[in-house]
XYZ file of N, CA and C in Angstrom:
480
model
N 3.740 3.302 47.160
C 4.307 3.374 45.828
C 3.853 4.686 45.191
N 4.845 5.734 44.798
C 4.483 6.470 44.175
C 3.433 6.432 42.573
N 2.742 7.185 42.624
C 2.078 6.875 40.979
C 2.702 7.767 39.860
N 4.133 8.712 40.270
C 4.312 8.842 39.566
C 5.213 8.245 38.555
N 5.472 6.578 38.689
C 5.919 5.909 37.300
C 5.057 5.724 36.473
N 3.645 5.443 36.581
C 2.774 5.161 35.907
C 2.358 6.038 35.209
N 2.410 7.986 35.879
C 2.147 9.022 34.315
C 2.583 8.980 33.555
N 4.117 8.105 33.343
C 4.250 8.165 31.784
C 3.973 7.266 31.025
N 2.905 6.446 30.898
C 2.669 5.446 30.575
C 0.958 5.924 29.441
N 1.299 6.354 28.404
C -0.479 7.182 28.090
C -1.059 6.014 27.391
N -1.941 6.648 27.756
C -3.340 5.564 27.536
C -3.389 5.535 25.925
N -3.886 3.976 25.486
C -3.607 4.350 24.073
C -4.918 4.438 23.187
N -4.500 5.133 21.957
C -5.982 5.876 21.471
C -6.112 4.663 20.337
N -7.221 5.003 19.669
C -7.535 4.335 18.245
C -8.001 5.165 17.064
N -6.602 4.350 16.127
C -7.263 5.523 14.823
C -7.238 4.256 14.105
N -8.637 4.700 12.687
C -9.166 3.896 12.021
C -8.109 2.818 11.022
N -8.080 1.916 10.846
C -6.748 1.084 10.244
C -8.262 0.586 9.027
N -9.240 0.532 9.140
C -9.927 -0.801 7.529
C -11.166 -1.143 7.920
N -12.206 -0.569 6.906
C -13.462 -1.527 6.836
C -13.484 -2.534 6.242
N -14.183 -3.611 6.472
C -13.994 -4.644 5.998
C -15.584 -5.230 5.802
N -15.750 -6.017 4.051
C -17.227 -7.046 4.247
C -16.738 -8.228 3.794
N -17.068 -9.138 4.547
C -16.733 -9.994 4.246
C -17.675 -11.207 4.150
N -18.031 -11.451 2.872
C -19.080 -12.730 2.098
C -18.581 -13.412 2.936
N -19.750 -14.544 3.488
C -19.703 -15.830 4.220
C -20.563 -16.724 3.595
N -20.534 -17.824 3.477
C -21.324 -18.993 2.652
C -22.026 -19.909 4.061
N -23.198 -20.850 4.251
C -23.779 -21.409 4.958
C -22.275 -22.136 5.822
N -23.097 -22.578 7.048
C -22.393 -22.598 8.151
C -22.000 -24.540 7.918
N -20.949 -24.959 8.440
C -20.970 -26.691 8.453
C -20.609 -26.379 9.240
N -21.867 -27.202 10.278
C -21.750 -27.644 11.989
C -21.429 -28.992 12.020
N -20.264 -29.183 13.075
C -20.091 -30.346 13.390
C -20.043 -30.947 14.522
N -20.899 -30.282 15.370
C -21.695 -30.971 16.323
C -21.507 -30.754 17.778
N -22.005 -30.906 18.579
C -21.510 -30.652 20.354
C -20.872 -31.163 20.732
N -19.563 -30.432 21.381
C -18.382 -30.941 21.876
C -18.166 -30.422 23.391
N -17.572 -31.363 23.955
C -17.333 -31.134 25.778
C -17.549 -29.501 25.655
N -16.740 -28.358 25.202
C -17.221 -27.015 25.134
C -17.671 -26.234 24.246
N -18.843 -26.621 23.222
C -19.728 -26.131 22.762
C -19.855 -27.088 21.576
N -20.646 -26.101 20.520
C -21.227 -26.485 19.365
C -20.195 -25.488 18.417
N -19.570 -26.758 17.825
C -18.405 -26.299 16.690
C -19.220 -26.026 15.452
N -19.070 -25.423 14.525
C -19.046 -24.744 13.169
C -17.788 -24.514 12.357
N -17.891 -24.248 11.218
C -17.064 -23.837 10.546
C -17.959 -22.904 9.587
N -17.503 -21.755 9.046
C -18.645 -20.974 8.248
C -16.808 -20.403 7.274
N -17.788 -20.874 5.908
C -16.821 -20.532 4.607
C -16.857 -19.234 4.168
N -15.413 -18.563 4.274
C -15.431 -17.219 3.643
C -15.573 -16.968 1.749
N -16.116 -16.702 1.127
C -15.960 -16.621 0.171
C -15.724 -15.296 -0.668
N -15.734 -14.233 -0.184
C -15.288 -13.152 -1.290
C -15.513 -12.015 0.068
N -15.008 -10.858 -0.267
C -15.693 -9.468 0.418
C -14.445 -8.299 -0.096
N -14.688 -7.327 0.668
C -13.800 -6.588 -0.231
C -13.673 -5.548 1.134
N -12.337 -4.647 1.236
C -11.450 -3.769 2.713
C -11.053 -2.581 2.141
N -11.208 -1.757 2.871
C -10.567 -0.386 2.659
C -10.068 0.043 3.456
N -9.018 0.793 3.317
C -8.379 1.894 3.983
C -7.810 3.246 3.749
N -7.128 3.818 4.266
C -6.619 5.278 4.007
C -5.341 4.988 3.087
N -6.404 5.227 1.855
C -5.126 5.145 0.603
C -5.044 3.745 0.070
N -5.708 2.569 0.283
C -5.783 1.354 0.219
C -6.732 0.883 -0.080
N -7.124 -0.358 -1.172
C -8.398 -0.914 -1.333
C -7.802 -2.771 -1.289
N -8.389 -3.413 -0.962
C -8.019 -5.076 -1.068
C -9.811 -5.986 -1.180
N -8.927 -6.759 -1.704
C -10.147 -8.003 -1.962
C -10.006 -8.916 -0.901
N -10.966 -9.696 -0.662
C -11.322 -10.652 0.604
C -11.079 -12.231 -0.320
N -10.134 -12.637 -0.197
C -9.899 -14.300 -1.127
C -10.747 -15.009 -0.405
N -11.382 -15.790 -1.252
C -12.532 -16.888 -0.713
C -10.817 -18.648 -0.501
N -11.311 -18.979 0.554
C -10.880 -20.166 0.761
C -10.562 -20.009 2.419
N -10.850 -18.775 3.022
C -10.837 -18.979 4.370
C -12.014 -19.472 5.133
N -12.115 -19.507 6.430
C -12.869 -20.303 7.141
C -12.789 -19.271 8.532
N -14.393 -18.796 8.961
C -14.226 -19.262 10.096
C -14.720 -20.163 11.272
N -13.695 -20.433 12.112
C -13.863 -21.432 12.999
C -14.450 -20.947 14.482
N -15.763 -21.180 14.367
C -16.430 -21.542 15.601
C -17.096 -21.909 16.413
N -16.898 -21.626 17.988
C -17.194 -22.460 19.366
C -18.526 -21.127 19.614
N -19.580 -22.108 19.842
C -20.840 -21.500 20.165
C -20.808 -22.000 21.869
N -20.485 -21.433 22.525
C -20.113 -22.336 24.273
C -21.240 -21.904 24.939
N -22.330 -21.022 24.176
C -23.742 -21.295 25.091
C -24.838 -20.158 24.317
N -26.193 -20.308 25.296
C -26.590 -19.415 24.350
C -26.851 -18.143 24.072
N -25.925 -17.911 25.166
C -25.536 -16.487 25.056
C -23.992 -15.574 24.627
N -22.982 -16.739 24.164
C -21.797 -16.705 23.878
C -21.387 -17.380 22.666
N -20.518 -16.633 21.985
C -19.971 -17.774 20.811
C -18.333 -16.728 20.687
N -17.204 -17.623 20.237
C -16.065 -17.670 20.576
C -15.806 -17.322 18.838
N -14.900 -16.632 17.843
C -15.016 -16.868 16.467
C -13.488 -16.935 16.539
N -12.920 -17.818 15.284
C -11.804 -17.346 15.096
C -11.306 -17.699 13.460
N -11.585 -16.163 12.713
C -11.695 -16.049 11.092
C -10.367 -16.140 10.339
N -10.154 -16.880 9.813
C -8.344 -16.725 9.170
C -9.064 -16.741 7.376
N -8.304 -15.352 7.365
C -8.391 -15.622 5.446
C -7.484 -14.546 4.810
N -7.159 -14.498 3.749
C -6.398 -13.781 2.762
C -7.041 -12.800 2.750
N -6.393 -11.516 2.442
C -6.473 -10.189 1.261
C -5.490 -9.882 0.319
N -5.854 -9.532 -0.763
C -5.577 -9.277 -2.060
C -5.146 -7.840 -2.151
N -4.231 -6.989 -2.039
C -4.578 -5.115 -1.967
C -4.610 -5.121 -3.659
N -5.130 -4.116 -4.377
C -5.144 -3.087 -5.387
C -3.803 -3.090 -5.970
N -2.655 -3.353 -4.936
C -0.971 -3.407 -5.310
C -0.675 -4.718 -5.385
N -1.572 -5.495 -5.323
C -1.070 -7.131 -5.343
C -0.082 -7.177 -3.973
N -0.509 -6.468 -3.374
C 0.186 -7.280 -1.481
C -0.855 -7.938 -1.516
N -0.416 -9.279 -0.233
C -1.157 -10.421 0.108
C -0.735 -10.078 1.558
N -1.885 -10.398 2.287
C -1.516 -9.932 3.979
C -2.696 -11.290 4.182
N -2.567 -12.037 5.453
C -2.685 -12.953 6.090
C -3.536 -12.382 7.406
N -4.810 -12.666 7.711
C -5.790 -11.791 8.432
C -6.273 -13.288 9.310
N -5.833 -12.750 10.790
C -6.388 -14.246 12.127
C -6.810 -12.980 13.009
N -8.607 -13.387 12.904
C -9.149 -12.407 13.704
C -10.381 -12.961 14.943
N -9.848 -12.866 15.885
C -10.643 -13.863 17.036
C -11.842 -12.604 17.721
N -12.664 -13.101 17.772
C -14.066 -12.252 18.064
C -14.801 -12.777 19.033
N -15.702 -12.386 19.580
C -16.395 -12.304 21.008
C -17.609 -11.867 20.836
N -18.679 -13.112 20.373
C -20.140 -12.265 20.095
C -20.818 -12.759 21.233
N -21.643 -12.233 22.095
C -22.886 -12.188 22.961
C -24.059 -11.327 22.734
N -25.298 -11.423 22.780
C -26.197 -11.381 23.185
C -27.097 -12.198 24.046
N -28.380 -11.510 23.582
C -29.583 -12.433 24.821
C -30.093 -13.756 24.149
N -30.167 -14.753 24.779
C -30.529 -16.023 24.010
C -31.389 -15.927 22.439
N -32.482 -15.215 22.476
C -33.455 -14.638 21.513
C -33.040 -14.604 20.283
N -31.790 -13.561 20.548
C -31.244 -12.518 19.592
C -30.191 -13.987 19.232
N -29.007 -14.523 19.755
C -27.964 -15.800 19.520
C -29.100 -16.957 18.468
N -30.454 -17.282 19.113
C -30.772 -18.059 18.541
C -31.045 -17.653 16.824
N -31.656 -16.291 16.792
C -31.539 -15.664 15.423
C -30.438 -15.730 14.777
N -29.221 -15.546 14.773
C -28.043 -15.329 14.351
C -27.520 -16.885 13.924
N -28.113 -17.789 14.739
C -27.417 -18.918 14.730
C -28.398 -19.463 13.612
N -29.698 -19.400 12.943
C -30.240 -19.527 11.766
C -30.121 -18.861 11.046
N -29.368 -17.857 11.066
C -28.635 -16.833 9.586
C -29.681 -15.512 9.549
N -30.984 -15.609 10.253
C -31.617 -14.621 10.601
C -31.022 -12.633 10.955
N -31.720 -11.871 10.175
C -31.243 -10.356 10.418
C -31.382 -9.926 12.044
N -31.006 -9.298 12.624
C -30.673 -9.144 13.814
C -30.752 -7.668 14.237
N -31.004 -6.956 15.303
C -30.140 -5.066 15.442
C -29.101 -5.128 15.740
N -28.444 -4.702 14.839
C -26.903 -5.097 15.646
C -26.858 -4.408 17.395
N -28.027 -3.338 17.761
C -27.456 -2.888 18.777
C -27.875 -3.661 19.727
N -28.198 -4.937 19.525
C -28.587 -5.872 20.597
C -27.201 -7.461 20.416
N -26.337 -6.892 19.807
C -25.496 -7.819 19.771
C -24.029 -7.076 20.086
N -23.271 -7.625 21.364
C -21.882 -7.182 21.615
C -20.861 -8.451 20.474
N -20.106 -7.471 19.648
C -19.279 -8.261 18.942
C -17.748 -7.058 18.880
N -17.064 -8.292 19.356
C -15.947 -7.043 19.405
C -14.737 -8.430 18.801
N -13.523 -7.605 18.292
C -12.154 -8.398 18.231
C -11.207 -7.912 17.904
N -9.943 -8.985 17.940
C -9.115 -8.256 17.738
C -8.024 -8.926 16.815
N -8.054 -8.573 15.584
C -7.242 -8.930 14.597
C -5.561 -8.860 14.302
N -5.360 -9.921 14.007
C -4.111 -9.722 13.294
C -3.403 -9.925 12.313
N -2.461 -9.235 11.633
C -2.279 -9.413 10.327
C -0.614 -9.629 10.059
N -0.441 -10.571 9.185
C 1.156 -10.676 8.652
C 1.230 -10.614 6.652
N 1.881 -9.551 6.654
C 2.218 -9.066 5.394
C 4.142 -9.323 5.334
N 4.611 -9.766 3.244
C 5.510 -9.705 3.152
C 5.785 -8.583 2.648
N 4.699 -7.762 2.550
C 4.803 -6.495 1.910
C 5.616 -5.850 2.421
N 6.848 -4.736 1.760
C 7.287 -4.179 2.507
C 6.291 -2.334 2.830
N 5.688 -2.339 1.683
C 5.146 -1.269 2.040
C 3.999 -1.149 3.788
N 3.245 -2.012 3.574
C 2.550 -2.735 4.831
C 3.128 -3.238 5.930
N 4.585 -3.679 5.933
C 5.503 -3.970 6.719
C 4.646 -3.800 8.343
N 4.690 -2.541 8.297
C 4.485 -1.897 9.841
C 2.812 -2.576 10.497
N 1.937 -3.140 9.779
C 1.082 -3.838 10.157
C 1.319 -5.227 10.564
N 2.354 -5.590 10.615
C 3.332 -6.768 11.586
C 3.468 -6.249 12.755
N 3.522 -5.510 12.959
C 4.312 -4.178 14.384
C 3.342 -3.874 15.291
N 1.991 -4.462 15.339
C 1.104 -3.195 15.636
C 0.031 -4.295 16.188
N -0.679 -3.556 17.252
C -2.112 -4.162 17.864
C -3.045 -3.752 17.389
N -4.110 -4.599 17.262
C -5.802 -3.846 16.725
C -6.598 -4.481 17.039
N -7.929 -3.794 17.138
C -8.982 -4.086 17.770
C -10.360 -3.763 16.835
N -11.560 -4.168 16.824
C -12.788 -3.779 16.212
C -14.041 -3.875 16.836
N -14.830 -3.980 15.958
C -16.437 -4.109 16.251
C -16.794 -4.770 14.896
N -18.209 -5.090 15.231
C -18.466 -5.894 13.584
C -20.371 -6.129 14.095
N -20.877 -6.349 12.370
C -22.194 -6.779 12.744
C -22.382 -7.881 11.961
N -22.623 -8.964 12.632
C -23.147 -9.777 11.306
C -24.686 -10.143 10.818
N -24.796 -9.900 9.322
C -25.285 -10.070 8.808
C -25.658 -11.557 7.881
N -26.943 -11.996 7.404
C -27.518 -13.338 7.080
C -25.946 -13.357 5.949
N -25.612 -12.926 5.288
C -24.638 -13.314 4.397
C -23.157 -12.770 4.136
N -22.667 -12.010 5.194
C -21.921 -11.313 5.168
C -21.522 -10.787 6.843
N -20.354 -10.448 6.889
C -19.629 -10.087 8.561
C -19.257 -8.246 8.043
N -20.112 -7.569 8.669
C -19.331 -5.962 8.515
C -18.346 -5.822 9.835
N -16.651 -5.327 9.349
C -15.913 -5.256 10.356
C -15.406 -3.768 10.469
N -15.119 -3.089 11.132
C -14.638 -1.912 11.487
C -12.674 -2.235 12.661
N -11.993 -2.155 11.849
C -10.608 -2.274 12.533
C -10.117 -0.878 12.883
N -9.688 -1.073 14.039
C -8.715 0.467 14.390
C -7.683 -0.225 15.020
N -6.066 0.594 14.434
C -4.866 0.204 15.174
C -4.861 0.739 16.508
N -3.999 0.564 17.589
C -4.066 0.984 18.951
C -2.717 1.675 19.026
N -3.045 2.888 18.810
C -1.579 4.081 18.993
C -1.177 4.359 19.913
């Protein structure tokens, strides 16, 4: 098979799309299940930026997650933003935290952490009726994040 169908195919880059903090309130665990230890942890406020953009973080989301060992936990955050223009965009962002048992067991008592001993990566998605935002319907993205005893710092980049 030739490889040359595959040169036109370019590798895709990342440019910055939104920081994000996002307030979290104590965790309600509800207990060990055939694949892990479920949680739910309440979003309550935080606030996003972007290029040319500012939004608020609406408290009434949740996220939902599977702790499947103690070196893995599964997240998956659904909550509102508010922009500066009164758009409302709809944010489902599934995440992938590991570290070393040590470091998981800290995190899992709300304990401060280095983040550089914790892999947290994801990849978000967003639905806006905005038409200005429109094009963030259209589009893949990916991040990093650290969490903190009261708060999730997220870093989003679209995939161009």
């Amino acid at each position: 098979m030739s490889s040359n169908i595959f040169d036109s195919i370019a590798a895709p880059t990342l440019e910055h799309f939104a920081d994000l903090r996002v307030q979290v309130g104590v965790p309600q665990v509800l207990g060990q299940s055939a694949r892990g230890l479920r949680r739910i942890v309440p979003i309550t406020g935080g606030e996003a930026s972007g290029h040319g953009w500012r939004a608020r973080v609406l408290p009434g989301g949740s996220d939902f997650q599977l702790i499947v060992s103690d070196t893995l936990s599964e997240l998956d955050a659904r909550y509102g933003l508010e922009t500066e223009a009164g758009d409302l965009i709809y944010v489902q962002n599934h995440a992938v935290r590991s570290a070393a048992p040590e470091v998981m067991a800290k995190l899992l008592r709300g304990e401060p952490v280095d983040p550089a001993e914790v892999y947290f990566r994801c990849n978000p998605r967003f639905e806006t009726a905005s038409p200005a935002l429109r094009w963030i319907n259209e589009r893949m993205f990916v991040g990093a994040g650290v969490r903190h005893p009261a708060e999730v710092v997220m870093r989003f980049f679209v995939l161009a």
